[in-house]
Amino acid sequence: MEKVFFIIIASLSVAAALSVVAQRNTLYSAFSLIGLFGCLAVAYITLQAHLIAAIQVIVYAGAIMVLFVFVIMLLNIREEELRVDRNRLLIFSVPLGGLLFGLIYFGLKNFKIDEIKGAPVGTSEAIGQGLFSKYLLPFEVTSILILLAIVGSVVLARREKDGDIEDIEDDEQVVKVSMAEKSKVEETKE
Amino acid sequence: MVPLSWYLILSAILFTIGAVGVFLKRNVITIFMCIELMLNAVNLTLVAFSSFYKQVYGQLFVFIVMTVAAAEAGVGLALVISVFRNRETLDVDKSNILKL
């Protein structure tokens, strides 16, 4: 029963992954990727990693993919822009991918471990205790990484020609100020 | 109980599809999505080992990998916006010099 369920989940996720690569429209690729993340969250639940499954849905399918879809829609990509795919490289990349898969497969196919008894480890309590005791330093370094990413993305996505706009605004203000002064001068004259 | 090797093989398939996608696609956003796919394949391996060995540390590592993936997506998409604004294209072959 569990095996049947796993096969369904696995075939769904492989189909979604193939769809990510095969779709010509970037937006459809993004939606396929969201489906793949959902399937992987179910796979994490079958492995009794409940917190990781929840984070997978919230952070990956929720936050990161929303960012992707947002950028795809923001960029307003032209139709011909979507049709540039390197299908001429198909004859090289598919055998290369087969080779990669063969290497991983023959490394792993006979991998077996003895059944280890014990309670499931994926609870939020266990992960929280790990993160805030033994692995506190990597956790804090991760927060610094996030801070750097925020600053970096703000700097990179900033509009380069901000200076020009400010100059124009400055000029307008100068004109307004000078006009106000002129009117004052005229008022005093009167 | 599903054997560990099934999870590992599923992860290998997903990783291979992601790698082939990086070779095959030209659209930089799709390449980013293929990189996310490969990261997820590795996450699946880590969670599977963690669950079968009854050790929590693999899942802590997945936590950190997810954070790095989020940071990478943020900075990478900011770069994509910046390049698209200057070059009006998403084709990686057309922006192959490190210059805006």
Short mmCIF file of C-alpha atoms in Angstrom, two decimals:
data_model
loop_
_atom_site.label_atom_id
_atom_site.label_comp_id
_atom_site.label_asym_id
_atom_site.label_seq_id
_atom_site.Cartn_x
_atom_site.Cartn_y
_atom_site.Cartn_z
CA MET A 1 0.00 0.00 0.00
CA GLU A 2 2.72 2.45 0.96
CA LYS A 3 4.69 1.41 -2.08
CA VAL A 4 1.75 2.06 -4.39
CA PHE A 5 1.29 5.48 -2.82
CA PHE A 6 4.98 6.23 -3.23
CA ILE A 7 4.89 5.20 -6.90
CA ILE A 8 1.96 7.53 -7.54
CA ILE A 9 3.72 10.43 -5.83
CA ALA A 10 7.00 9.67 -7.58
CA SER A 11 5.46 9.48 -11.04
CA LEU A 12 3.54 12.70 -10.45
CA SER A 13 6.68 14.51 -9.36
CA VAL A 14 8.72 13.17 -12.30
CA ALA A 15 5.95 14.28 -14.69
CA ALA A 16 5.91 17.73 -13.09
CA ALA A 17 9.70 17.97 -13.34
CA LEU A 18 9.63 16.98 -17.02
CA SER A 19 6.94 19.58 -17.56
CA VAL A 20 9.17 22.26 -15.99
CA VAL A 21 11.82 21.55 -18.61
CA ALA A 22 9.50 20.87 -21.55
CA GLN A 23 7.13 23.84 -21.31
CA ARG A 24 7.93 26.73 -23.61
CA ASN A 25 6.01 29.27 -21.58
CA THR A 26 7.93 30.25 -18.45
CA LEU A 27 4.74 30.74 -16.47
CA TYR A 28 3.62 27.16 -17.13
CA SER A 29 7.04 25.95 -16.01
CA ALA A 30 6.58 27.87 -12.78
CA PHE A 31 3.18 26.29 -12.18
CA SER A 32 4.60 22.81 -12.86
CA LEU A 33 7.32 23.54 -10.35
CA ILE A 34 4.68 24.44 -7.76
CA GLY A 35 3.06 21.04 -8.41
CA LEU A 36 6.43 19.35 -7.97
CA PHE A 37 6.93 21.09 -4.63
CA GLY A 38 3.52 19.87 -3.52
CA CYS A 39 4.41 16.28 -4.46
CA LEU A 40 7.71 16.56 -2.61
CA ALA A 41 5.88 17.86 0.46
CA VAL A 42 3.74 14.70 0.38
CA ALA A 43 6.92 12.62 0.05
CA TYR A 44 8.31 14.37 3.14
CA ILE A 45 5.14 13.50 5.03
CA THR A 46 5.59 9.82 4.10
CA LEU A 47 9.09 10.13 5.55
CA GLN A 48 7.52 11.57 8.72
CA ALA A 49 9.32 14.88 8.32
CA HIS A 50 6.28 16.97 9.10
CA LEU A 51 7.93 20.30 9.83
CA ILE A 52 9.99 20.12 6.64
CA ALA A 53 6.83 19.32 4.66
CA ALA A 54 5.10 22.38 6.13
CA ILE A 55 8.11 24.60 5.41
CA GLN A 56 8.26 23.19 1.89
CA VAL A 57 4.70 24.30 1.22
CA ILE A 58 4.99 27.67 2.98
CA VAL A 59 8.45 28.78 1.92
CA TYR A 60 8.97 27.07 -1.45
CA ALA A 61 5.50 26.83 -2.95
CA GLY A 62 4.30 29.90 -1.11
CA ALA A 63 7.09 32.44 -1.04
CA ILE A 64 9.78 31.55 -3.56
CA MET A 65 7.42 30.56 -6.35
CA VAL A 66 5.28 33.65 -5.79
CA LEU A 67 8.48 35.65 -6.27
CA PHE A 68 9.18 33.77 -9.51
CA VAL A 69 5.65 34.24 -10.87
CA PHE A 70 5.72 37.88 -9.83
CA VAL A 71 8.97 38.50 -11.72
CA ILE A 72 7.74 36.62 -14.80
CA MET A 73 4.61 38.75 -14.91
CA LEU A 74 6.50 41.94 -14.11
CA LEU A 75 8.96 41.54 -16.95
CA ASN A 76 6.21 41.35 -19.57
CA ILE A 77 8.16 38.97 -21.78
CA ARG A 78 7.43 39.14 -25.48
CA GLU A 79 6.11 36.11 -27.34
CA GLU A 80 9.22 35.54 -29.44
CA GLU A 81 11.28 35.80 -26.29
CA LEU A 82 9.59 32.62 -25.06
CA ARG A 83 10.46 30.64 -28.16
CA VAL A 84 14.20 30.61 -27.67
CA ASP A 85 15.12 27.14 -26.58
CA ARG A 86 18.22 25.22 -27.38
CA ASN A 87 16.58 22.22 -28.94
CA ARG A 88 19.67 21.83 -31.08
CA LEU A 89 21.50 20.86 -27.88
CA LEU A 90 19.03 18.04 -27.19
CA ILE A 91 21.30 15.43 -28.78
CA PHE A 92 24.12 16.39 -26.40
CA SER A 93 22.31 17.09 -23.20
CA VAL A 94 20.04 14.04 -23.05
CA PRO A 95 22.93 11.52 -23.25
CA LEU A 96 24.85 13.67 -20.80
CA GLY A 97 21.89 13.59 -18.45
CA GLY A 98 21.62 9.83 -18.93
CA LEU A 99 25.27 9.51 -18.01
CA LEU A 100 24.75 11.60 -14.88
CA PHE A 101 21.75 9.53 -13.88
CA GLY A 102 23.68 6.30 -14.54
CA LEU A 103 26.51 7.47 -12.30
CA ILE A 104 24.15 8.34 -9.44
CA TYR A 105 22.08 5.20 -9.97
CA PHE A 106 24.95 2.73 -9.90
CA GLY A 107 26.31 4.49 -6.86
CA LEU A 108 23.06 4.20 -4.97
CA LYS A 109 21.06 1.25 -6.26
CA ASN A 110 22.33 -1.27 -3.76
CA PHE A 111 22.38 1.15 -0.86
CA LYS A 112 20.73 -0.46 2.14
CA ILE A 113 20.78 0.29 5.80
CA ASP A 114 19.58 -1.81 8.66
CA GLU A 115 16.25 -0.86 10.14
CA ILE A 116 16.93 1.48 13.02
CA LYS A 117 14.42 1.48 15.82
CA GLY A 118 13.33 4.74 17.34
CA ALA A 119 10.76 7.46 17.34
CA PRO A 120 10.27 9.58 14.22
CA VAL A 121 12.59 12.56 14.22
CA GLY A 122 10.75 15.08 12.07
CA THR A 123 8.83 16.83 14.84
CA SER A 124 9.21 20.56 15.26
CA GLU A 125 10.38 19.96 18.81
CA ALA A 126 13.36 17.89 17.69
CA ILE A 127 14.28 20.31 14.91
CA GLY A 128 13.93 23.31 17.21
CA GLN A 129 16.15 21.71 19.83
CA GLY A 130 18.74 20.94 17.19
CA LEU A 131 18.66 24.43 15.71
CA PHE A 132 18.83 26.30 18.98
CA SER A 133 21.43 24.20 20.77
CA LYS A 134 24.09 22.43 18.76
CA TYR A 135 23.54 24.22 15.47
CA LEU A 136 22.90 27.71 16.82
CA LEU A 137 25.85 29.29 15.01
CA PRO A 138 24.81 28.09 11.51
CA PHE A 139 21.28 29.28 12.27
CA GLU A 140 22.50 32.77 13.16
CA VAL A 141 24.81 32.87 10.14
CA THR A 142 21.77 32.01 8.01
CA SER A 143 19.99 35.09 9.33
CA ILE A 144 22.98 37.22 8.34
CA LEU A 145 22.82 35.62 4.88
CA ILE A 146 19.16 36.59 4.57
CA LEU A 147 19.99 40.16 5.60
CA LEU A 148 22.73 40.31 2.95
CA ALA A 149 20.31 38.93 0.36
CA ILE A 150 17.76 41.64 1.20
CA VAL A 151 20.35 44.40 0.86
CA GLY A 152 21.81 42.84 -2.29
CA SER A 153 18.49 42.47 -4.07
CA VAL A 154 17.47 46.04 -3.19
CA VAL A 155 20.77 47.35 -4.54
CA LEU A 156 20.65 45.23 -7.69
CA ALA A 157 17.03 45.89 -8.61
CA ARG A 158 17.32 49.63 -8.00
CA ARG A 159 16.71 51.80 -11.03
CA GLU A 160 20.05 53.09 -12.29
CA LYS A 161 18.69 56.39 -13.58
CA ASP A 162 17.30 57.56 -10.24
CA GLY A 163 19.73 60.48 -10.40
CA ASP A 164 18.11 61.90 -13.52
CA ILE A 165 14.65 61.82 -12.00
CA GLU A 166 15.92 63.54 -8.88
CA ASP A 167 17.63 66.17 -10.99
CA ILE A 168 14.39 66.87 -12.83
CA GLU A 169 12.51 67.09 -9.55
CA ASP A 170 15.17 69.42 -8.17
CA ASP A 171 14.88 71.63 -11.23
CA GLU A 172 11.12 71.77 -10.87
CA GLN A 173 11.46 72.75 -7.22
CA VAL A 174 13.96 75.45 -8.12
CA VAL A 175 11.55 76.79 -10.73
CA LYS A 176 8.68 76.77 -8.23
CA VAL A 177 10.79 78.49 -5.58
CA SER A 178 11.94 81.14 -8.02
CA MET A 179 8.38 81.72 -9.21
CA ALA A 180 7.21 82.06 -5.61
CA GLU A 181 9.98 84.55 -4.95
CA LYS A 182 9.04 86.49 -8.07
CA SER A 183 5.41 86.67 -6.99
CA LYS A 184 6.50 87.79 -3.52
CA VAL A 185 8.68 90.45 -5.05
CA GLU A 186 5.77 91.58 -7.21
CA GLU A 187 3.49 91.66 -4.18
CA THR A 188 5.95 93.83 -2.27
CA LYS A 189 6.24 96.12 -5.28
CA GLU A 190 2.51 96.54 -5.38
CA MET B 1 7.71 0.36 4.26
CA VAL B 2 9.17 1.98 1.16
CA PRO B 3 12.88 1.15 0.86
CA LEU B 4 15.43 3.93 1.11
CA SER B 5 16.79 3.27 -2.37
CA TRP B 6 13.47 4.24 -3.97
CA TYR B 7 13.70 7.71 -2.48
CA LEU B 8 17.32 7.98 -3.59
CA ILE B 9 16.44 6.96 -7.15
CA LEU B 10 13.54 9.44 -7.30
CA SER B 11 15.94 12.11 -6.10
CA ALA B 12 18.49 11.07 -8.77
CA ILE B 13 15.83 11.31 -11.49
CA LEU B 14 14.76 14.78 -10.34
CA PHE B 15 18.37 15.96 -10.10
CA THR B 16 19.10 14.68 -13.62
CA ILE B 17 16.02 16.41 -15.06
CA GLY B 18 17.13 19.65 -13.40
CA ALA B 19 20.65 19.34 -14.78
CA VAL B 20 19.39 18.59 -18.31
CA GLY B 21 17.09 21.60 -18.01
CA VAL B 22 20.05 23.84 -17.16
CA PHE B 23 21.85 22.54 -20.28
CA LEU B 24 18.82 22.82 -22.49
CA LYS B 25 17.07 26.06 -21.67
CA ARG B 26 18.05 29.54 -22.67
CA ASN B 27 15.54 31.49 -20.65
CA VAL B 28 17.32 32.59 -17.50
CA ILE B 29 14.21 32.30 -15.30
CA THR B 30 13.67 28.70 -16.39
CA ILE B 31 17.32 27.99 -15.61
CA PHE B 32 16.73 29.36 -12.11
CA MET B 33 13.73 27.10 -11.73
CA CYS B 34 15.81 24.08 -12.82
CA ILE B 35 18.38 24.99 -10.15
CA GLU B 36 15.57 25.06 -7.57
CA LEU B 37 14.53 21.61 -8.83
CA MET B 38 18.05 20.27 -8.26
CA LEU B 39 18.14 21.77 -4.77
CA ASN B 40 14.85 20.04 -4.01
CA ALA B 41 16.18 16.72 -5.25
CA VAL B 42 19.10 17.03 -2.83
CA ASN B 43 16.68 18.01 -0.05
CA LEU B 44 14.74 14.81 -0.68
CA THR B 45 17.94 12.78 -0.28
CA LEU B 46 18.77 14.55 2.97
CA VAL B 47 15.29 14.06 4.43
CA ALA B 48 15.25 10.40 3.37
CA PHE B 49 18.60 9.67 5.05
CA SER B 50 17.60 11.65 8.11
CA SER B 51 14.36 9.73 8.41
CA PHE B 52 15.91 6.30 7.89
CA TYR B 53 18.83 6.89 10.25
CA LYS B 54 16.51 8.49 12.86
CA GLN B 55 18.87 11.45 13.11
CA VAL B 56 17.49 14.98 12.98
CA TYR B 57 20.60 16.64 11.56
CA GLY B 58 19.73 16.00 7.92
CA GLN B 59 16.52 17.93 8.37
CA LEU B 60 18.37 20.82 9.99
CA PHE B 61 20.54 20.89 6.90
CA VAL B 62 17.42 20.97 4.71
CA PHE B 63 16.25 23.97 6.73
CA ILE B 64 19.47 25.81 5.92
CA VAL B 65 19.40 24.73 2.25
CA MET B 66 15.90 26.21 1.97
CA THR B 67 17.11 29.49 3.42
CA VAL B 68 20.00 29.59 0.97
CA ALA B 69 17.59 28.81 -1.87
CA ALA B 70 15.35 31.70 -0.82
CA ALA B 71 18.31 34.08 -0.67
CA GLU B 72 19.51 32.84 -4.06
CA ALA B 73 16.09 33.31 -5.63
CA GLY B 74 15.83 36.84 -4.26
CA VAL B 75 19.26 37.99 -5.43
CA GLY B 76 19.04 36.07 -8.70
CA LEU B 77 15.68 37.52 -9.66
CA ALA B 78 16.94 41.00 -8.78
CA LEU B 79 19.83 40.35 -11.18
CA VAL B 80 17.37 39.15 -13.83
CA ILE B 81 15.32 42.34 -13.49
CA SER B 82 18.45 44.47 -13.68
CA VAL B 83 19.75 42.67 -16.80
CA PHE B 84 16.33 42.69 -18.47
CA ARG B 85 16.00 46.42 -17.89
CA ASN B 86 19.29 47.06 -19.65
CA ARG B 87 19.19 44.46 -22.40
CA GLU B 88 15.50 43.74 -23.00
CA THR B 89 16.18 40.02 -23.20
CA LEU B 90 16.18 36.94 -20.99
CA ASP B 91 18.37 34.89 -23.32
CA VAL B 92 21.52 33.85 -21.48
CA ASP B 93 23.42 33.62 -24.77
CA LYS B 94 22.78 37.30 -25.45
CA SER B 95 24.08 38.47 -22.10
CA ASN B 96 27.28 36.46 -21.89
CA ILE B 97 29.65 39.23 -20.85
CA LEU B 98 29.73 40.34 -17.26
CA LYS B 99 28.64 43.83 -18.05
CA LEU B 100 25.29 45.52 -17.84
#
